[in-house]
């Protein structure tokens, strides 16, 4: 099953996503971390998330770009690696999108390039689903503040909207966490 968990910054979406994985009953739990750590704030965020996962049996895989390779060391043969016993938590689409968007340069991308990148990101993420029984994808609500931004940020917001729509369409359940309260939008 594919779950898409969204919400604003500090909404409780990470805790809720971990709850979904822990309640899946899967003894094998992968945590695919996409954040590239910059500065003290980034370090603090990583430490907070590590503390949340402590003692829960997650196998952490750092994968800031090309997330389709996150499980490359694991056989895709269901009989060999028993994906029915595995759950995967991917955190977070917004970091992954920024890492991919700005991997080579900070030049503005045209609409066609944004559309291609959205397809790549959604495809890379969804390619992990057949490898596990349950996949929980954490993303962010970044376009609901109504503020006008510089062109580069606007492109990022557009990219996130495209990726989130594609992931939402393929997810069995879409949940928005608002002030720690999960609101089910699909499923």
Coordinates of C-alpha atoms in Angstrom, one line a residue:
X1 CA 0.0 0.0 0.0
X2 CA 1.2 3.5 -0.8
X3 CA 0.5 6.3 1.7
X4 CA 1.2 10.0 1.0
X5 CA 1.5 12.1 4.1
X6 CA 1.6 15.9 3.7
X7 CA 1.4 18.9 5.9
X8 CA 3.1 22.2 6.8
X9 CA 6.4 22.5 8.5
X10 CA 6.2 21.3 12.1
X11 CA 2.7 19.8 11.6
X12 CA 3.5 16.4 13.0
X13 CA 3.6 14.6 9.6
X14 CA 6.9 12.8 10.4
X15 CA 5.5 11.4 13.6
X16 CA 2.3 10.3 11.9
X17 CA 4.3 8.7 9.0
X18 CA 6.4 6.7 11.5
X19 CA 3.2 5.6 13.2
X20 CA 1.9 4.2 9.9
X21 CA 5.1 2.3 9.4
X22 CA 5.2 1.0 13.0
X23 CA 1.5 -0.1 12.8
X24 CA 2.1 -1.9 9.5
X25 CA 3.4 -5.0 11.3
X26 CA 6.4 -5.2 8.9
X27 CA 9.5 -6.4 10.8
X28 CA 11.8 -4.8 8.2
X29 CA 11.6 -1.0 8.1
X30 CA 13.6 1.2 5.8
X31 CA 14.0 4.9 6.3
X32 CA 15.0 6.7 3.1
X33 CA 16.5 10.0 4.2
X34 CA 16.7 12.6 1.4
X35 CA 17.9 15.6 3.3
X36 CA 21.3 17.2 2.5
X37 CA 22.4 18.7 5.8
X38 CA 23.4 22.4 5.7
X39 CA 24.1 24.4 8.9
X40 CA 23.1 24.0 12.5
X41 CA 19.4 24.0 11.8
X42 CA 19.7 21.1 9.4
X43 CA 21.8 19.2 11.9
X44 CA 19.2 19.8 14.6
X45 CA 16.4 18.6 12.4
X46 CA 18.3 15.4 11.5
X47 CA 19.0 14.7 15.2
X48 CA 15.4 15.2 16.1
X49 CA 14.2 12.8 13.4
X50 CA 16.9 10.2 14.5
X51 CA 15.7 10.5 18.0
X52 CA 12.1 9.9 16.9
X53 CA 13.2 6.7 15.1
X54 CA 15.6 5.4 17.9
X55 CA 14.8 1.9 19.0
X56 CA 12.2 1.3 16.3
X57 CA 14.3 -0.9 14.1
X58 CA 14.6 1.3 11.0
X59 CA 17.4 0.6 8.5
X60 CA 18.4 4.1 7.4
X61 CA 19.4 4.7 3.8
X62 CA 20.8 8.2 2.9
X63 CA 19.7 9.0 -0.6
X64 CA 19.6 12.8 -1.4
X65 CA 19.2 12.3 -5.2
X66 CA 18.2 9.5 -7.6
X67 CA 16.0 7.8 -4.9
X68 CA 15.2 5.0 -7.2
X69 CA 18.6 3.6 -6.3
X70 CA 17.9 3.6 -2.5
X71 CA 17.3 -0.1 -2.3
X72 CA 19.8 -1.1 -5.0
X73 CA 21.6 -3.5 -2.7
X74 CA 18.4 -5.5 -2.2
X75 CA 17.1 -8.0 -4.7
X76 CA 13.9 -7.1 -6.5
X77 CA 13.0 -10.8 -6.6
X78 CA 10.1 -11.0 -4.1
X79 CA 11.0 -14.6 -3.1
X80 CA 14.5 -13.5 -2.2
X81 CA 14.0 -10.4 -0.2
X82 CA 10.4 -10.9 1.0
X83 CA 9.0 -7.4 0.4
X84 CA 5.8 -8.4 1.9
X85 CA 7.6 -8.1 5.2
X86 CA 9.1 -4.7 4.6
X87 CA 7.9 -1.1 4.9
X88 CA 9.6 2.0 3.6
X89 CA 9.4 5.5 4.9
X90 CA 10.7 8.1 2.5
X91 CA 11.3 11.5 4.0
X92 CA 10.9 13.9 2.4
X93 CA 9.8 14.8 -1.2
X94 CA 10.5 18.5 -0.7
X95 CA 14.2 17.8 0.1
X96 CA 14.5 15.4 -2.7
X97 CA 13.0 17.8 -5.2
X98 CA 15.3 20.7 -4.1
X99 CA 18.3 18.4 -4.3
X100 CA 17.4 17.2 -7.8
X101 CA 16.4 20.7 -9.0
X102 CA 19.6 22.3 -7.9
X103 CA 22.0 19.4 -8.4
X104 CA 23.9 20.9 -11.3
X105 CA 23.2 24.6 -11.2
X106 CA 20.8 27.1 -9.9
X107 CA 19.7 28.3 -13.3
X108 CA 16.0 28.7 -13.8
X109 CA 14.3 25.8 -15.5
X110 CA 11.7 26.2 -18.1
X111 CA 8.2 24.6 -17.9
X112 CA 9.2 21.6 -20.0
X113 CA 12.2 20.9 -17.7
X114 CA 10.1 21.2 -14.6
X115 CA 7.5 18.8 -16.1
X116 CA 10.3 16.3 -17.0
X117 CA 11.8 16.6 -13.5
X118 CA 8.4 16.1 -11.9
X119 CA 8.0 12.9 -13.9
X120 CA 11.4 11.7 -12.9
X121 CA 10.9 12.4 -9.2
X122 CA 7.5 10.7 -9.1
X123 CA 8.7 7.8 -11.2
X124 CA 11.8 7.3 -9.0
X125 CA 9.8 7.3 -5.8
X126 CA 7.1 5.0 -7.1
X127 CA 9.6 2.6 -8.5
X128 CA 10.3 1.7 -4.8
X129 CA 6.8 0.6 -4.1
X130 CA 7.0 -2.9 -5.6
X131 CA 10.0 -3.7 -3.4
X132 CA 8.1 -3.4 -0.2
X133 CA 4.6 -4.1 1.2
X134 CA 3.9 -0.6 2.5
X135 CA 5.5 2.7 1.5
X136 CA 4.9 5.9 3.3
X137 CA 5.9 9.1 1.5
X138 CA 6.3 12.3 3.4
X139 CA 5.9 15.6 1.5
X140 CA 5.3 19.2 2.3
X141 CA 2.6 21.7 1.6
X142 CA 4.5 24.6 0.1
X143 CA 2.1 26.5 -2.0
X144 CA -0.7 27.4 0.3
X145 CA 0.6 30.6 1.8
X146 CA -0.4 32.9 -1.1
X147 CA 2.9 34.7 -1.0
X148 CA 4.7 35.8 -4.3
X149 CA 8.3 34.5 -4.5
X150 CA 11.2 35.0 -6.7
X151 CA 11.1 33.0 -10.0
X152 CA 13.4 30.2 -8.7
X153 CA 11.2 29.6 -5.7
X154 CA 8.1 29.7 -7.8
X155 CA 9.5 27.0 -10.0
X156 CA 10.3 24.9 -7.0
X157 CA 6.7 25.4 -5.7
X158 CA 5.4 24.4 -9.2
X159 CA 7.6 21.3 -9.2
X160 CA 6.3 20.3 -5.8
X161 CA 2.7 20.7 -6.9
X162 CA 3.3 18.5 -9.9
X163 CA 5.1 15.8 -8.0
X164 CA 2.6 15.8 -5.2
X165 CA -0.3 15.5 -7.6
X166 CA 1.3 12.5 -9.3
X167 CA 2.1 10.8 -6.0
X168 CA -1.4 11.5 -4.7
X169 CA -3.0 9.9 -7.8
X170 CA -1.0 6.7 -7.3
X171 CA -1.4 6.5 -3.5
X172 CA -4.0 4.4 -1.8
X173 CA -4.3 6.9 1.0
X174 CA -3.5 10.6 1.2
X175 CA -3.4 12.2 4.6
X176 CA -2.7 15.8 5.5
X177 CA -1.5 16.4 9.1
X178 CA -2.8 19.7 10.5
X179 CA -1.6 20.6 14.0
X180 CA -0.9 17.0 14.7
X181 CA -4.3 15.9 13.5
X182 CA -4.4 13.5 10.5
X183 CA -7.1 14.5 7.9
X184 CA -7.7 11.8 5.3
X185 CA -8.3 13.2 1.8
X186 CA -8.2 9.9 0.0
X187 CA -8.7 6.3 1.0

